XYZ file of N, CA and C in Angstrom:
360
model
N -56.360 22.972 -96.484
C -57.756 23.388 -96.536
C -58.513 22.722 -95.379
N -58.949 23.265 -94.331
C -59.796 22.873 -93.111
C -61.180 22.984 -93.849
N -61.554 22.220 -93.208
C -63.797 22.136 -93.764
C -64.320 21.668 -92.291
N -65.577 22.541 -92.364
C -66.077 22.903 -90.732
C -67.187 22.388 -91.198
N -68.103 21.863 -90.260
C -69.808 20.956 -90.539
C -70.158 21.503 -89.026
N -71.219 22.188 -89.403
C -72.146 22.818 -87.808
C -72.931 21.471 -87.659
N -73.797 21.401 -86.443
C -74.986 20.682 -86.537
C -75.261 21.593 -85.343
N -76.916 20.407 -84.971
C -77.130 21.075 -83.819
C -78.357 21.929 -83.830
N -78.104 22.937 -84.498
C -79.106 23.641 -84.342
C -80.327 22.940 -85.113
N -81.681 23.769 -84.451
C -82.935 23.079 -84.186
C -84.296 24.818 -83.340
N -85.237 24.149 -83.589
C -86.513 24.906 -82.914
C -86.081 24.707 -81.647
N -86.340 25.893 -80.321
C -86.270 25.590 -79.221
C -86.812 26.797 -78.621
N -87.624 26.236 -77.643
C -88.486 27.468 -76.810
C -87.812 28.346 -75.999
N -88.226 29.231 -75.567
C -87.253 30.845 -74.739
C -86.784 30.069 -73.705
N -86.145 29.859 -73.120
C -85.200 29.363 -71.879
C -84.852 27.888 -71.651
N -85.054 27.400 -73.084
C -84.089 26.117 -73.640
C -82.675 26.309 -73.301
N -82.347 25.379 -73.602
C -80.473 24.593 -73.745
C -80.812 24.019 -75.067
N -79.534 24.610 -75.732
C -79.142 23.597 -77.209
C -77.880 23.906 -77.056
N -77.272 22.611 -77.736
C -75.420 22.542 -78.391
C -75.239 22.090 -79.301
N -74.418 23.234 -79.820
C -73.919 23.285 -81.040
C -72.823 22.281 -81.280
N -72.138 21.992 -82.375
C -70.929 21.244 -82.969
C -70.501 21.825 -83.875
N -69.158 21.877 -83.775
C -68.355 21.674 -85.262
C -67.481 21.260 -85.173
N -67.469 20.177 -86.703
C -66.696 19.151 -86.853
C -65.120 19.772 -87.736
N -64.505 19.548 -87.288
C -63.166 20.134 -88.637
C -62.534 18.941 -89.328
N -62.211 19.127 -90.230
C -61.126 17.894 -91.047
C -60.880 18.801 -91.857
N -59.484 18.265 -92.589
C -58.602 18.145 -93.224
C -56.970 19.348 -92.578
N -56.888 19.575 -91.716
C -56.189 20.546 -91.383
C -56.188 20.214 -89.884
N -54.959 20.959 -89.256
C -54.330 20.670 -87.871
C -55.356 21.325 -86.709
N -56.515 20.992 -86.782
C -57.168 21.703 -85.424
C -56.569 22.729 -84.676
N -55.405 21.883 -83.767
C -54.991 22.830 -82.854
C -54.371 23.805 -83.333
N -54.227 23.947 -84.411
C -53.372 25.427 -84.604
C -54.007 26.121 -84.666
N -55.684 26.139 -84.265
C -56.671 27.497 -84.921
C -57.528 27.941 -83.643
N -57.421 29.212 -83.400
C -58.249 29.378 -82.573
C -59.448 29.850 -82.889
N -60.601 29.129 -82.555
C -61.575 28.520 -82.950
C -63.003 29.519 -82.676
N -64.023 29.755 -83.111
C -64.995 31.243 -83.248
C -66.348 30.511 -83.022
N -67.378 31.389 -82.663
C -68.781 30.958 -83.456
C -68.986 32.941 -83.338
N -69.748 32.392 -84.365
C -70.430 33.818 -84.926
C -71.965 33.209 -85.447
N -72.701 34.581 -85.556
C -74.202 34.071 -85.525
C -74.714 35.896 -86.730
N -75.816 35.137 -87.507
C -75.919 36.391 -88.613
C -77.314 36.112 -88.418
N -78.252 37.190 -88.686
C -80.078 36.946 -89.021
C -79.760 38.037 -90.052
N -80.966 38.273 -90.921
C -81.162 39.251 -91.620
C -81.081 40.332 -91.472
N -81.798 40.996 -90.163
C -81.368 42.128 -90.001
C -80.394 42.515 -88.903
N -79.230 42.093 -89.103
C -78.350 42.706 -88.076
C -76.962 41.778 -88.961
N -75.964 42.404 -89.078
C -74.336 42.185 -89.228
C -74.219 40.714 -88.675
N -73.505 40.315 -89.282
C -72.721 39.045 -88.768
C -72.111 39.344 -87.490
N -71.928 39.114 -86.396
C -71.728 38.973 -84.441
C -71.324 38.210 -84.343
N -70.200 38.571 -83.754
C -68.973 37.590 -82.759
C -70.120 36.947 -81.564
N -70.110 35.777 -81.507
C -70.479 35.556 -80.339
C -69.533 34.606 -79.151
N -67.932 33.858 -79.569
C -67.355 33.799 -78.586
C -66.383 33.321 -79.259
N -65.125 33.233 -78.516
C -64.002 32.028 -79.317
C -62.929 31.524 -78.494
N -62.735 30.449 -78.390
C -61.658 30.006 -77.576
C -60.106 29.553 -78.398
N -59.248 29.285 -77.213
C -57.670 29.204 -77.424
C -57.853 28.275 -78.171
N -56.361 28.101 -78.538
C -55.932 26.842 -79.628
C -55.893 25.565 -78.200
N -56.114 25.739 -77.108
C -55.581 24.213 -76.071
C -56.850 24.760 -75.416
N -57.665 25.594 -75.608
C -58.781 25.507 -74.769
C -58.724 26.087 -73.018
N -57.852 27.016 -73.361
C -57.990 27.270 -71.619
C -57.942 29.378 -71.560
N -58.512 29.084 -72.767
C -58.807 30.807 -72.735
C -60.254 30.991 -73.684
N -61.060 32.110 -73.099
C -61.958 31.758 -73.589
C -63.086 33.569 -73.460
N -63.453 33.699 -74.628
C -64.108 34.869 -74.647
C -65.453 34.936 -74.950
N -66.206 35.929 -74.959
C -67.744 36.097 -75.460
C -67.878 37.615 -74.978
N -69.091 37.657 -76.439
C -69.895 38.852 -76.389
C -70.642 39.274 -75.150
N -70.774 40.515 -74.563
C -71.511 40.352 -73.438
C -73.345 40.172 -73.525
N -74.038 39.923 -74.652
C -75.028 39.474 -74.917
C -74.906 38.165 -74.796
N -74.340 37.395 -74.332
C -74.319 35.797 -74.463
C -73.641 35.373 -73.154
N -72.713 36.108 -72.285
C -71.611 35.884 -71.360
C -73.134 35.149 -70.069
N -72.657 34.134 -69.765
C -73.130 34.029 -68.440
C -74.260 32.810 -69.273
N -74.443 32.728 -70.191
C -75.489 31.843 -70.712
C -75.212 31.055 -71.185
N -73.681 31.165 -72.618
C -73.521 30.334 -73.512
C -71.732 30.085 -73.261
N -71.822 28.526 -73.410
C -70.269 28.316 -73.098
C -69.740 27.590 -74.429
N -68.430 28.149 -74.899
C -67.500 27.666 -75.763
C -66.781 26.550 -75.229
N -66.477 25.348 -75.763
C -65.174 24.464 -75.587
C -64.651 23.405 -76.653
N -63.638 22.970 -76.313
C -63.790 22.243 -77.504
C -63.054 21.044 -77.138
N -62.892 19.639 -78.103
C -62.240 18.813 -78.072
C -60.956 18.385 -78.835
N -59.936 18.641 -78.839
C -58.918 18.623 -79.965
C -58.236 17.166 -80.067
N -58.640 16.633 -79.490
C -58.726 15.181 -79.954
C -60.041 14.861 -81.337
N -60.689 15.554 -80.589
C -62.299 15.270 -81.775
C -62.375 15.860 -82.925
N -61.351 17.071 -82.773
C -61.657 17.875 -83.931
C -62.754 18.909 -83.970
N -63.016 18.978 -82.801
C -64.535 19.210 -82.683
C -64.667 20.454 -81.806
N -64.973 22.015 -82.051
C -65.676 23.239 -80.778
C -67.415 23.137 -81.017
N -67.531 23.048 -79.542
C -68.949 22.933 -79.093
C -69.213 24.608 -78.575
N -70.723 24.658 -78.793
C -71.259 26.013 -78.310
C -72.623 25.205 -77.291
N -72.292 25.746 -75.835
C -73.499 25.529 -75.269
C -74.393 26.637 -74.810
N -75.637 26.312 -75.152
C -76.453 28.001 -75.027
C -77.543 27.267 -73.956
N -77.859 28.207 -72.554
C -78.673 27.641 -71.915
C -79.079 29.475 -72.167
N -80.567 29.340 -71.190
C -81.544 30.424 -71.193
C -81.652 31.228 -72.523
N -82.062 30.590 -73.636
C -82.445 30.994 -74.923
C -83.184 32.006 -75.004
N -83.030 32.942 -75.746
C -84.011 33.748 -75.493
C -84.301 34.343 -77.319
N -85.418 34.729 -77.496
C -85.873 34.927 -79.196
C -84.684 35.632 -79.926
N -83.779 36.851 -79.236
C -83.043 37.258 -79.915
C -81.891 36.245 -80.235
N -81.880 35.481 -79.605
C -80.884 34.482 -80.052
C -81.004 33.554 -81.243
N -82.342 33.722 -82.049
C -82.211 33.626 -83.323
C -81.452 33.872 -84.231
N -80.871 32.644 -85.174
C -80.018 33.326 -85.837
C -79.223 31.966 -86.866
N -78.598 32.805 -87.462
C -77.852 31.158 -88.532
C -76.448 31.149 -87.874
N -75.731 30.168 -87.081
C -74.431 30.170 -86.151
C -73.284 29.411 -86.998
N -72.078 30.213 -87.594
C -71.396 29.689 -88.144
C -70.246 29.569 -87.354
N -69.394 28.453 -87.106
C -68.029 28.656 -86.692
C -66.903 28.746 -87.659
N -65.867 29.164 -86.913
C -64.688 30.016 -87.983
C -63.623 29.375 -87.138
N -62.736 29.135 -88.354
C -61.414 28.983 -87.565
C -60.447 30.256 -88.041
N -59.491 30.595 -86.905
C -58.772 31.469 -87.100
C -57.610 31.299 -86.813
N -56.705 31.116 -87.730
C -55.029 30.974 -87.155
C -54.003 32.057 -86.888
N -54.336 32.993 -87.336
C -53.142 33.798 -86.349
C -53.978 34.537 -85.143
N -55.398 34.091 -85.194
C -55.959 35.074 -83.870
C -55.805 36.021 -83.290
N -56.131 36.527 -84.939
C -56.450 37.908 -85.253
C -58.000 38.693 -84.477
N -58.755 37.362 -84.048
C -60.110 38.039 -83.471
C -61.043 38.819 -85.124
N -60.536 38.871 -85.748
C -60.819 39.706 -87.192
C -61.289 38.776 -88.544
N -59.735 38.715 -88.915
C -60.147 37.659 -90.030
C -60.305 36.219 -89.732
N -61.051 35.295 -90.303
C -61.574 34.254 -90.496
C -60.964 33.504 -91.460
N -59.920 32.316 -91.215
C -59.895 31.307 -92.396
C -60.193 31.013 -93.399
N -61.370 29.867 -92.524
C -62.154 29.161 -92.745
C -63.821 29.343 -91.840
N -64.750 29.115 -92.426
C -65.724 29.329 -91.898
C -66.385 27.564 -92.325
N -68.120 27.475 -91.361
C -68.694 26.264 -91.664
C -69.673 27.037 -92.493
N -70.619 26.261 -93.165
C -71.995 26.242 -93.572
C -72.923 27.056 -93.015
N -72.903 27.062 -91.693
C -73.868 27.900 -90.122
C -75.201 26.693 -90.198
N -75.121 26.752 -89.089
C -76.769 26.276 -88.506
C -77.595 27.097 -88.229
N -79.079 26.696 -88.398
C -80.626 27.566 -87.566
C -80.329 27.316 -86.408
N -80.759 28.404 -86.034
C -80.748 28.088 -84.502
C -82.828 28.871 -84.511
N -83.566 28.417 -83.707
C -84.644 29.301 -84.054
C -85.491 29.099 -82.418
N -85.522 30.445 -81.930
C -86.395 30.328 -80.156
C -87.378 30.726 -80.516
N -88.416 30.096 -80.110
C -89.585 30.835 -80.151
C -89.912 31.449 -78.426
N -90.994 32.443 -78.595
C -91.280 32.894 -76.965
C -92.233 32.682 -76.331
Protein backbone atom coordinates (compact mmCIF):
# COMPACT_ATOMS: atom_id res chain seq x y z
CA UNK A 1 0.00 0.00 0.00
CA UNK A 2 1.82 3.38 -1.18
CA UNK A 3 0.24 6.73 0.62
CA UNK A 4 0.91 10.03 -1.28
CA UNK A 5 0.76 13.63 0.92
CA UNK A 6 0.53 16.75 -1.65
CA UNK A 7 1.57 20.04 -0.13
CA UNK A 8 2.32 23.12 -1.58
CA UNK A 9 -0.41 24.42 -2.86
CA UNK A 10 -1.48 27.95 -1.71
CA UNK A 11 -3.18 31.54 -3.13
CA UNK A 12 -1.00 32.90 -5.88
CA UNK A 13 -1.41 35.77 -8.30
CA UNK A 14 -1.61 35.27 -12.41
CA UNK A 15 2.06 34.84 -13.37
CA UNK A 16 3.32 33.37 -10.04
CA UNK A 17 5.63 30.23 -9.55
CA UNK A 18 4.43 27.61 -7.02
CA UNK A 19 5.77 23.86 -6.28
CA UNK A 20 4.12 21.28 -5.62
CA UNK A 21 5.26 17.95 -3.52
CA UNK A 22 4.47 14.60 -3.05
CA UNK A 23 5.61 12.64 -0.50
CA UNK A 24 5.20 8.62 -0.96
CA UNK A 25 5.77 5.94 1.77
CA UNK A 26 5.15 2.70 2.32
CA UNK A 27 5.87 1.14 -1.14
CA UNK A 28 8.92 1.02 -3.70
CA UNK A 29 8.80 4.54 -5.34
CA UNK A 30 10.72 3.63 -8.19
CA UNK A 31 8.57 1.17 -9.54
CA UNK A 32 5.76 3.79 -10.27
CA UNK A 33 5.56 6.06 -12.78
CA UNK A 34 4.51 8.94 -11.19
CA UNK A 35 1.26 11.61 -12.42
CA UNK A 36 -0.22 14.92 -11.28
CA UNK A 37 -3.64 15.49 -12.30
CA UNK A 38 -5.70 18.56 -11.34
CA UNK A 39 -9.91 18.52 -10.98
CA UNK A 40 -12.19 22.00 -10.29
CA UNK A 41 -15.81 21.61 -10.33
CA UNK A 42 -16.57 22.24 -13.49
CA UNK A 43 -14.42 20.35 -15.71
CA UNK A 44 -13.28 16.30 -15.47
CA UNK A 45 -10.38 15.35 -13.63
CA UNK A 46 -7.01 16.39 -16.33
CA UNK A 47 -3.92 14.80 -16.82
CA UNK A 48 -1.62 17.40 -16.34
CA UNK A 49 1.90 15.54 -16.66
CA UNK A 50 3.83 12.39 -15.55
CA UNK A 51 7.20 11.25 -15.49
CA UNK A 52 9.38 7.83 -15.80
CA UNK A 53 10.05 5.53 -13.03
CA UNK A 54 14.22 7.03 -13.14
CA UNK A 55 13.03 10.34 -14.24
CA UNK A 56 14.38 10.86 -17.64
CA UNK A 57 11.12 10.77 -19.57
CA UNK A 58 8.69 13.12 -19.14
CA UNK A 59 5.20 14.29 -20.50
CA UNK A 60 2.44 17.06 -20.21
CA UNK A 61 -0.75 18.32 -21.36
CA UNK A 62 -0.33 20.93 -23.93
CA UNK A 63 -2.19 23.49 -21.63
CA UNK A 64 0.68 23.40 -19.17
CA UNK A 65 3.80 22.34 -21.64
CA UNK A 66 6.32 25.16 -21.59
CA UNK A 67 5.19 26.46 -18.05
CA UNK A 68 5.01 23.61 -15.64
CA UNK A 69 7.84 21.07 -14.99
CA UNK A 70 7.54 17.48 -13.50
CA UNK A 71 10.57 15.78 -11.60
CA UNK A 72 11.19 13.90 -9.03
CA UNK A 73 13.55 12.58 -6.34
CA UNK A 74 13.71 8.79 -5.78
CA UNK A 75 15.92 8.94 -3.14
CA UNK A 76 13.21 11.32 -1.39
CA UNK A 77 10.39 9.56 -2.29
CA UNK A 78 9.26 12.55 -3.45
CA UNK A 79 7.61 14.04 -7.48
CA UNK A 80 7.63 17.74 -7.54
CA UNK A 81 5.34 19.86 -9.92
CA UNK A 82 6.80 23.25 -10.86
CA UNK A 83 4.26 25.77 -12.31
CA UNK A 84 5.71 29.16 -13.39
CA UNK A 85 3.33 31.78 -15.38
CA UNK A 86 0.09 30.89 -13.44
CA UNK A 87 -2.62 31.78 -14.92
CA UNK A 88 -6.60 31.70 -13.27
CA UNK A 89 -7.40 28.64 -15.27
CA UNK A 90 -4.92 26.91 -13.47
CA UNK A 91 -7.13 26.72 -10.60
CA UNK A 92 -7.77 23.68 -9.35
CA UNK A 93 -7.40 20.76 -6.53
CA UNK A 94 -3.81 18.85 -7.88
CA UNK A 95 -3.65 15.30 -6.98
CA UNK A 96 -0.69 13.03 -7.73
CA UNK A 97 -1.07 9.36 -8.74
CA UNK A 98 1.16 6.72 -8.87
CA UNK A 99 0.99 4.34 -11.64
CA UNK A 100 2.75 1.02 -12.02
CA UNK A 101 2.30 -0.57 -15.09
CA UNK A 102 2.07 2.92 -16.95
CA UNK A 103 -0.81 2.49 -18.25
CA UNK A 104 -1.15 6.53 -18.63
CA UNK A 105 -4.98 5.37 -17.59
CA UNK A 106 -5.37 3.70 -14.46
CA UNK A 107 -4.15 5.08 -11.23
CA UNK A 108 -2.94 3.01 -8.17
CA UNK A 109 -2.75 5.07 -5.81
CA UNK A 110 -3.71 8.62 -5.68
CA UNK A 111 -2.84 11.65 -2.80
CA UNK A 112 -5.44 13.76 -0.97
CA UNK A 113 -4.87 16.80 -3.89
CA UNK A 114 -3.93 20.25 -2.96
CA UNK A 115 -5.63 23.99 -3.71
CA UNK A 116 -3.92 25.40 -5.89
CA UNK A 117 -5.92 28.97 -6.28
CA UNK A 118 -4.62 32.16 -9.01
CA UNK A 119 -6.20 34.96 -8.73
CA UNK A 120 -5.99 37.69 -11.86
Amino acid sequence: QVQLVESGGTLVQAGGSLRLSCAASGGTFSRYVMAWLRQTPRREREFVAHISRNGSSTYYADSVKGRFTISRDNAKNTVYLQMNSLKPEDTAVYYCAADLLSTGIHYDYWGQGTQVTVSS
